[in-house]
Amino acid sequence: MSPGLSDLGRFSEPALLVLISLAGGPKHGYAMIDDIATIGGSRLGPGTLYGAIARLEKLGLIEPLLPTDRRRPYRLTTGGAAILRRELAGLQRLAAAGLTRMATS
Amino acid sequence: MNAKKAWLLALYPRRWRDRYADDFLALLEDTPFSPRTVVDCLRAALDAHVGSEIVEAEPRPVVDAPGAAASAEVAATNAAPLVKPPVPGQPGWESALDRILREARERGEFDNLAGSGKPLDLEEDPWAGEWALAYRVLKQAGETLPWIALGKQIDADTERLGGLLDVAAKRLAERRTLARSDDERHRFDAERTRYRDGYLAAAARLDQKLADFNVQVPSWRLQRARLSSRVASERFDAPCPPIHRPEPPGTSEPLDAGSPR
């Protein structure tokens, strides 16, 4: 059983947002914050962002690329992509169930 | 700005800094510096201290290599026995200090210490060494820090000043009822001026002590309100008004207590 994001405590939501952001291609910290804000997540603070990045890196879900201009980009690993797919599928089931109930009640 | 950022970075544990300092500083450069940022970094730094959720070895930067997929899979499964990050305040949470103390206690390092189970003796300062005798003598003689001693003096002086005013007010009230002729009224005012000058002189000496006190105290919170000559005059004039009203103003030279007779 591979680890789930829910093990990350208060960092699980930022971690999910980071994974989603990196699903669109490698990015460095500031680009992630901007990207996440654009796709509708909250604007993460620098501490929160790096808390999430450090944990995701430890879990092997993302990995650093060679830094360009001091800013180090990260990208999704295969494991990260698998976890992200599973998390999103779970959210989709949840959303679908909720919407169905709202429609029938 | 840079100092603030360095300070935020310094909150993090060394291992974390070694790994993320460059990225983090670069990010801070692009982030508006607000209280929210500070709080965010504070919380995250605390987390970084409590958990140890970082990659220990040098980062292995990946130059686009499709073969890296397999190793990433391995990394993901290796990381499975993840320690849940403890949440401060929740059961099961233990700070780094608490842990060190608990482990030392479990190793028995606190067993059979001298004086265990006995009440604390706060009278003797164990660090005083060869000064212990001198400190004890000073303490028994009522000696204390200069600013505390001065504060006590000020308390005593304030009380004495109040007493002075009470005496003057009482005596002048008696005299006032007896002063019927113009001559007696003039004598009353002269006596009143004598009391007033004495009072103001004492007030000025007290104020000087207050000024000294305020520069000696270790914190501005301990400073006391000064006693200006205007306030002192008002305090005296309220219970002890003159009979002949306006004498030329500016007669409040505090030190001239000479008798006009």
Short mmCIF file of C-alpha atoms in Angstrom, two decimals:
data_model
loop_
_atom_site.label_atom_id
_atom_site.label_comp_id
_atom_site.label_asym_id
_atom_site.label_seq_id
_atom_site.Cartn_x
_atom_site.Cartn_y
_atom_site.Cartn_z
CA MET A 1 0.00 0.00 0.00
CA SER A 2 1.57 3.24 -1.08
CA PRO A 3 1.18 6.25 1.17
CA GLY A 4 -1.82 8.53 0.83
CA LEU A 5 -1.79 12.28 1.03
CA SER A 6 -4.09 12.18 4.06
CA ASP A 7 -1.04 11.12 6.09
CA LEU A 8 0.37 14.61 5.64
CA GLY A 9 -1.83 16.25 8.26
CA ARG A 10 -2.43 19.91 7.62
CA PHE A 11 -0.13 19.71 4.59
CA SER A 12 -2.33 17.24 2.74
CA GLU A 13 -4.32 19.91 0.92
CA PRO A 14 -1.32 22.02 -0.13
CA ALA A 15 0.41 18.79 -1.16
CA LEU A 16 -2.50 17.86 -3.41
CA LEU A 17 -2.46 21.36 -4.93
CA VAL A 18 1.28 21.06 -5.61
CA LEU A 19 0.80 17.70 -7.32
CA ILE A 20 -2.01 19.11 -9.46
CA SER A 21 0.14 22.09 -10.38
CA LEU A 22 3.09 19.88 -11.36
CA ALA A 23 0.78 17.68 -13.42
CA GLY A 24 0.84 20.55 -15.90
CA GLY A 25 4.65 20.40 -16.17
CA PRO A 26 7.72 21.15 -14.00
CA LYS A 27 7.64 24.41 -12.03
CA HIS A 28 9.63 26.22 -9.36
CA GLY A 29 8.12 27.51 -6.12
CA TYR A 30 6.81 30.88 -7.21
CA ALA A 31 5.34 29.50 -10.42
CA MET A 32 3.51 26.84 -8.38
CA ILE A 33 1.99 29.48 -6.07
CA ASP A 34 0.78 31.50 -9.06
CA ASP A 35 -0.47 28.45 -10.91
CA ILE A 36 -2.35 27.11 -7.90
CA ALA A 37 -4.01 30.48 -7.32
CA THR A 38 -5.04 30.59 -11.00
CA ILE A 39 -6.64 27.15 -11.06
CA GLY A 40 -8.70 28.10 -8.05
CA GLY A 41 -6.80 26.83 -5.03
CA SER A 42 -5.82 29.21 -2.25
CA ARG A 43 -2.65 31.27 -2.52
CA LEU A 44 -0.09 29.30 -0.49
CA GLY A 45 2.40 31.03 1.78
CA PRO A 46 6.09 30.27 1.26
CA GLY A 47 6.32 28.26 4.47
CA THR A 48 3.29 26.14 3.64
CA LEU A 49 4.53 25.56 0.11
CA TYR A 50 7.94 24.33 1.21
CA GLY A 51 6.39 22.27 4.00
CA ALA A 52 4.41 20.47 1.31
CA ILE A 53 7.35 20.24 -1.10
CA ALA A 54 9.65 18.77 1.56
CA ARG A 55 7.11 16.09 2.44
CA LEU A 56 6.31 15.22 -1.16
CA GLU A 57 9.99 14.96 -1.93
CA LYS A 58 10.53 12.71 1.07
CA LEU A 59 7.74 10.47 -0.17
CA GLY A 60 9.28 10.38 -3.62
CA LEU A 61 6.18 11.86 -5.22
CA ILE A 62 8.06 14.80 -6.73
CA GLU A 63 11.71 15.30 -7.59
CA PRO A 64 13.99 18.29 -8.15
CA LEU A 65 15.43 19.15 -11.54
CA LEU A 66 18.64 21.09 -12.11
CA PRO A 67 18.20 24.64 -10.80
CA THR A 68 17.99 27.46 -13.29
CA ASP A 69 18.92 30.89 -11.93
CA ARG A 70 18.84 29.69 -8.27
CA ARG A 71 15.23 28.60 -8.68
CA ARG A 72 14.91 24.85 -8.55
CA PRO A 73 12.03 23.37 -10.53
CA TYR A 74 10.26 20.21 -9.43
CA ARG A 75 8.42 17.63 -11.42
CA LEU A 76 6.00 14.84 -10.73
CA THR A 77 7.47 11.34 -10.42
CA THR A 78 5.68 8.28 -11.73
CA GLY A 79 4.73 7.44 -8.17
CA GLY A 80 3.45 10.99 -7.70
CA ALA A 81 1.36 10.75 -10.82
CA ALA A 82 -0.16 7.47 -9.58
CA ILE A 83 -1.00 8.94 -6.19
CA LEU A 84 -2.47 12.04 -7.79
CA ARG A 85 -4.64 9.97 -10.09
CA ARG A 86 -5.92 7.96 -7.13
CA GLU A 87 -6.61 11.06 -5.02
CA LEU A 88 -8.43 12.81 -7.85
CA ALA A 89 -10.49 9.72 -8.62
CA GLY A 90 -11.49 9.60 -4.95
CA LEU A 91 -12.47 13.25 -5.02
CA GLN A 92 -14.44 12.67 -8.21
CA ARG A 93 -16.40 9.80 -6.64
CA LEU A 94 -17.07 12.00 -3.64
CA ALA A 95 -18.21 14.92 -5.77
CA ALA A 96 -20.37 12.68 -7.95
CA ALA A 97 -22.06 11.09 -4.94
CA GLY A 98 -22.72 14.49 -3.42
CA LEU A 99 -24.11 15.97 -6.60
CA THR A 100 -26.38 12.97 -7.17
CA ARG A 101 -27.85 13.33 -3.70
CA MET A 102 -28.36 17.05 -4.17
CA ALA A 103 -30.17 16.38 -7.47
CA THR A 104 -32.55 13.77 -6.06
CA SER A 105 -33.43 15.48 -2.80
CA MET B 1 14.18 43.42 4.06
CA ASN B 2 17.10 41.04 3.72
CA ALA B 3 17.56 40.88 7.45
CA LYS B 4 13.93 39.89 7.88
CA LYS B 5 14.28 37.17 5.29
CA ALA B 6 17.45 35.84 6.83
CA TRP B 7 15.59 35.79 10.12
CA LEU B 8 12.74 33.76 8.64
CA LEU B 9 15.24 31.32 7.22
CA ALA B 10 17.05 31.06 10.55
CA LEU B 11 13.84 29.72 12.11
CA TYR B 12 14.28 26.47 10.24
CA PRO B 13 16.42 23.57 11.44
CA ARG B 14 19.90 23.36 10.03
CA ARG B 15 19.28 20.25 7.94
CA TRP B 16 16.27 21.89 6.34
CA ARG B 17 18.28 25.03 5.57
CA ASP B 18 21.11 23.06 4.01
CA ARG B 19 18.62 21.54 1.65
CA TYR B 20 16.15 24.34 0.85
CA ALA B 21 17.77 27.68 1.75
CA ASP B 22 18.46 28.81 -1.82
CA ASP B 23 15.04 27.94 -3.19
CA PHE B 24 13.30 29.34 -0.16
CA LEU B 25 15.16 32.67 -0.27
CA ALA B 26 14.52 32.98 -4.00
CA LEU B 27 10.83 32.44 -3.34
CA LEU B 28 10.78 34.99 -0.52
CA GLU B 29 12.30 37.52 -2.88
CA ASP B 30 9.21 37.18 -5.06
CA THR B 31 6.77 37.21 -2.16
CA PRO B 32 5.37 40.39 -0.62
CA PHE B 33 6.51 40.55 2.99
CA SER B 34 3.38 40.60 5.14
CA PRO B 35 2.40 39.43 8.63
CA ARG B 36 0.64 36.55 6.90
CA THR B 37 3.91 35.48 5.32
CA VAL B 38 5.64 35.59 8.69
CA VAL B 39 2.96 33.53 10.40
CA ASP B 40 2.99 31.05 7.55
CA CYS B 41 6.76 30.63 7.80
CA LEU B 42 6.65 30.39 11.60
CA ARG B 43 4.17 27.54 11.50
CA ALA B 44 6.02 25.74 8.76
CA ALA B 45 9.36 26.16 10.56
CA LEU B 46 7.81 24.66 13.68
CA ASP B 47 6.62 21.73 11.61
CA ALA B 48 10.07 21.33 10.14
CA HIS B 49 11.51 21.12 13.65
CA VAL B 50 8.96 18.65 14.94
CA GLY B 51 8.75 16.31 12.01
CA SER B 52 11.84 15.56 10.00
CA GLU B 53 10.17 15.34 6.66
CA ILE B 54 13.09 16.05 4.44
CA VAL B 55 15.26 14.20 2.04
CA GLU B 56 18.47 13.60 3.92
CA ALA B 57 21.01 13.06 1.19
CA GLU B 58 22.07 15.62 -1.35
CA PRO B 59 19.24 16.14 -3.79
CA ARG B 60 19.74 14.06 -6.88
CA PRO B 61 18.73 16.39 -9.64
CA VAL B 62 17.25 14.51 -12.51
CA VAL B 63 18.22 15.42 -16.02
CA ASP B 64 15.31 14.22 -18.06
CA ALA B 65 15.91 10.50 -17.95
CA PRO B 66 12.97 8.26 -18.79
CA GLY B 67 14.68 5.40 -16.92
CA ALA B 68 14.13 7.21 -13.65
CA ALA B 69 10.57 5.96 -13.49
CA ALA B 70 11.48 2.65 -11.89
CA SER B 71 13.57 4.26 -9.16
CA ALA B 72 10.74 6.66 -8.35
CA GLU B 73 8.44 3.69 -7.88
CA VAL B 74 10.95 2.20 -5.46
CA ALA B 75 11.24 5.48 -3.58
CA ALA B 76 7.48 5.66 -3.20
CA THR B 77 7.25 2.20 -1.67
CA ASN B 78 10.31 2.70 0.51
CA ALA B 79 8.69 5.73 2.06
CA ALA B 80 5.63 3.73 3.10
CA PRO B 81 6.35 3.46 6.86
CA LEU B 82 5.76 7.16 7.17
CA VAL B 83 5.69 8.67 10.64
CA LYS B 84 2.59 10.79 10.85
CA PRO B 85 3.52 14.40 11.50
CA PRO B 86 2.34 15.01 15.06
CA VAL B 87 0.03 17.96 15.56
CA PRO B 88 0.91 20.32 18.42
CA GLY B 89 -1.71 20.16 21.16
CA GLN B 90 -3.06 16.79 20.01
CA PRO B 91 -2.55 13.61 22.03
CA GLY B 92 0.67 11.94 21.04
CA TRP B 93 2.41 15.20 20.32
CA GLU B 94 5.76 15.66 21.95
CA SER B 95 8.18 18.51 21.42
CA ALA B 96 11.85 17.80 20.80
CA LEU B 97 12.65 19.04 24.31
CA ASP B 98 9.95 16.86 25.87
CA ARG B 99 11.38 13.89 24.05
CA ILE B 100 14.92 14.53 25.28
CA LEU B 101 13.65 14.85 28.86
CA ARG B 102 11.48 11.75 28.62
CA GLU B 103 14.31 9.65 27.19
CA ALA B 104 16.69 10.86 29.87
CA ARG B 105 14.12 9.99 32.52
CA GLU B 106 13.63 6.55 31.01
CA ARG B 107 17.38 6.00 31.07
CA GLY B 108 17.22 6.79 34.77
CA GLU B 109 19.41 9.86 34.58
CA PHE B 110 17.15 11.73 36.99
CA ASP B 111 17.14 8.97 39.62
CA ASN B 112 18.61 9.53 43.06
CA LEU B 113 19.58 13.15 42.50
CA ALA B 114 20.70 14.99 45.61
CA GLY B 115 17.79 16.71 47.33
CA SER B 116 15.08 14.94 45.30
CA GLY B 117 11.71 15.01 47.01
CA LYS B 118 12.72 17.85 49.33
CA PRO B 119 11.34 21.38 49.11
CA LEU B 120 13.41 23.87 47.14
CA ASP B 121 15.70 26.14 49.13
CA LEU B 122 15.41 29.49 47.43
CA GLU B 123 17.28 31.39 50.14
CA GLU B 124 20.75 30.25 49.19
CA ASP B 125 22.02 30.94 45.69
CA PRO B 126 24.00 27.83 44.71
CA TRP B 127 25.85 29.78 41.99
CA ALA B 128 27.10 32.50 44.32
CA GLY B 129 30.24 30.56 45.24
CA GLU B 130 32.69 32.57 47.30
CA TRP B 131 30.33 35.56 47.17
CA ALA B 132 27.63 33.73 49.12
CA LEU B 133 28.69 35.22 52.45
CA ALA B 134 28.85 38.75 51.05
CA TYR B 135 25.42 38.42 49.47
CA ARG B 136 23.93 37.12 52.70
CA VAL B 137 25.35 40.03 54.70
CA LEU B 138 24.06 42.57 52.18
CA LYS B 139 20.64 40.97 52.15
CA GLN B 140 20.39 40.93 55.91
CA ALA B 141 21.37 44.60 55.96
CA GLY B 142 18.39 45.34 53.67
CA GLU B 143 20.66 46.20 50.76
CA THR B 144 19.23 45.84 47.31
CA LEU B 145 19.67 47.09 43.74
CA PRO B 146 20.16 50.87 43.51
CA TRP B 147 16.99 51.51 41.54
CA ILE B 148 14.88 49.46 43.94
CA ALA B 149 16.38 51.35 46.88
CA LEU B 150 15.68 54.64 45.12
CA GLY B 151 12.09 53.51 44.46
CA LYS B 152 11.63 52.89 48.17
CA GLN B 153 13.05 56.32 48.93
CA ILE B 154 10.59 57.85 46.47
CA ASP B 155 7.70 56.05 48.16
CA ALA B 156 8.78 57.42 51.53
CA ASP B 157 9.28 60.94 50.13
CA THR B 158 5.88 60.89 48.45
CA GLU B 159 4.26 59.98 51.73
CA ARG B 160 6.21 62.67 53.58
CA LEU B 161 5.18 65.26 50.99
CA GLY B 162 1.53 64.34 51.49
CA GLY B 163 2.03 64.73 55.25
CA LEU B 164 3.60 68.13 54.71
CA LEU B 165 0.57 69.28 52.75
CA ASP B 166 -1.85 67.97 55.38
CA VAL B 167 -0.03 69.87 58.14
CA ALA B 168 0.07 73.08 56.08
CA ALA B 169 -3.59 72.84 55.09
CA LYS B 170 -4.71 72.27 58.65
CA ARG B 171 -2.61 75.08 60.13
CA LEU B 172 -3.48 77.57 57.38
CA ALA B 173 -7.19 76.79 57.75
CA GLU B 174 -6.96 77.72 61.45
CA ARG B 175 -5.03 80.90 60.70
CA ARG B 176 -7.44 81.92 57.97
CA THR B 177 -10.42 82.13 60.34
CA LEU B 178 -8.40 84.27 62.76
CA ALA B 179 -7.17 86.75 60.15
CA ARG B 180 -9.62 89.65 60.43
CA SER B 181 -7.63 92.84 59.98
CA ASP B 182 -5.85 93.71 56.76
CA ASP B 183 -2.55 93.42 58.57
CA GLU B 184 -3.38 89.92 59.78
CA ARG B 185 -4.44 88.91 56.31
CA HIS B 186 -1.11 90.03 54.91
CA ARG B 187 0.63 88.05 57.61
CA PHE B 188 -1.47 85.02 56.68
CA ASP B 189 -0.45 85.24 53.05
CA ALA B 190 3.19 85.58 54.02
CA GLU B 191 2.97 82.47 56.18
CA ARG B 192 1.17 80.64 53.42
CA THR B 193 3.93 81.57 50.98
CA ARG B 194 6.49 80.10 53.38
CA TYR B 195 4.62 76.80 53.57
CA ARG B 196 4.14 76.84 49.84
CA ASP B 197 7.82 77.41 49.10
CA GLY B 198 8.79 74.66 51.49
CA TYR B 199 6.31 72.30 49.87
CA LEU B 200 7.46 73.14 46.35
CA ALA B 201 11.12 72.73 47.31
CA ALA B 202 10.39 69.26 48.66
CA ALA B 203 8.37 68.44 45.55
CA ALA B 204 11.25 69.55 43.32
CA ARG B 205 13.67 67.27 45.21
CA LEU B 206 11.22 64.39 44.81
CA ASP B 207 10.89 65.11 41.10
CA GLN B 208 14.66 64.98 40.73
CA LYS B 209 14.64 61.54 42.32
CA LEU B 210 11.86 60.46 39.95
CA ALA B 211 13.98 61.62 37.01
CA ASP B 212 16.97 59.63 38.30
CA PHE B 213 14.75 56.63 38.94
CA ASN B 214 13.35 56.66 35.42
CA VAL B 215 16.78 56.39 33.82
CA GLN B 216 17.89 53.62 36.18
CA VAL B 217 14.99 51.19 35.88
CA PRO B 218 15.65 48.17 33.66
CA SER B 219 12.43 48.60 31.68
CA TRP B 220 10.40 51.63 30.67
CA ARG B 221 7.35 49.88 32.08
CA LEU B 222 8.71 50.53 35.54
CA GLN B 223 9.07 54.26 35.02
CA ARG B 224 6.99 56.55 37.22
CA ALA B 225 5.18 59.79 36.45
CA ARG B 226 7.23 62.92 37.14
CA LEU B 227 6.00 65.61 39.53
CA SER B 228 6.19 68.93 37.70
CA SER B 229 6.26 72.21 39.61
CA ARG B 230 2.94 73.11 37.98
CA VAL B 231 1.25 69.98 39.31
CA ALA B 232 2.84 70.50 42.72
CA SER B 233 1.60 74.12 42.82
CA GLU B 234 -1.92 73.04 41.94
CA ARG B 235 -1.84 70.39 44.63
CA PHE B 236 -0.83 72.97 47.21
CA ASP B 237 -3.12 75.78 46.07
CA ALA B 238 -6.28 73.67 46.02
CA PRO B 239 -6.53 73.12 49.80
CA CYS B 240 -4.56 76.31 50.70
CA PRO B 241 -5.74 79.29 48.64
CA PRO B 242 -4.32 82.76 49.44
CA ILE B 243 -6.57 85.48 50.87
CA HIS B 244 -5.33 88.25 48.63
CA ARG B 245 -5.89 86.77 45.26
CA PRO B 246 -3.62 87.39 42.43
CA GLU B 247 -0.15 88.09 43.64
CA PRO B 248 2.04 88.70 40.61
CA PRO B 249 2.43 85.31 38.94
CA GLY B 250 5.82 83.64 38.92
CA THR B 251 6.35 83.81 42.67
CA SER B 252 6.76 80.08 42.83
CA GLU B 253 10.54 80.09 43.21
CA PRO B 254 10.76 76.97 45.27
CA LEU B 255 13.99 77.59 47.14
CA ASP B 256 13.31 81.02 48.64
CA ALA B 257 11.79 80.14 51.97
CA GLY B 258 13.01 83.33 53.67
CA SER B 259 10.63 85.18 55.94
CA PRO B 260 9.41 88.53 54.64
CA ARG B 261 9.18 89.97 58.15
#
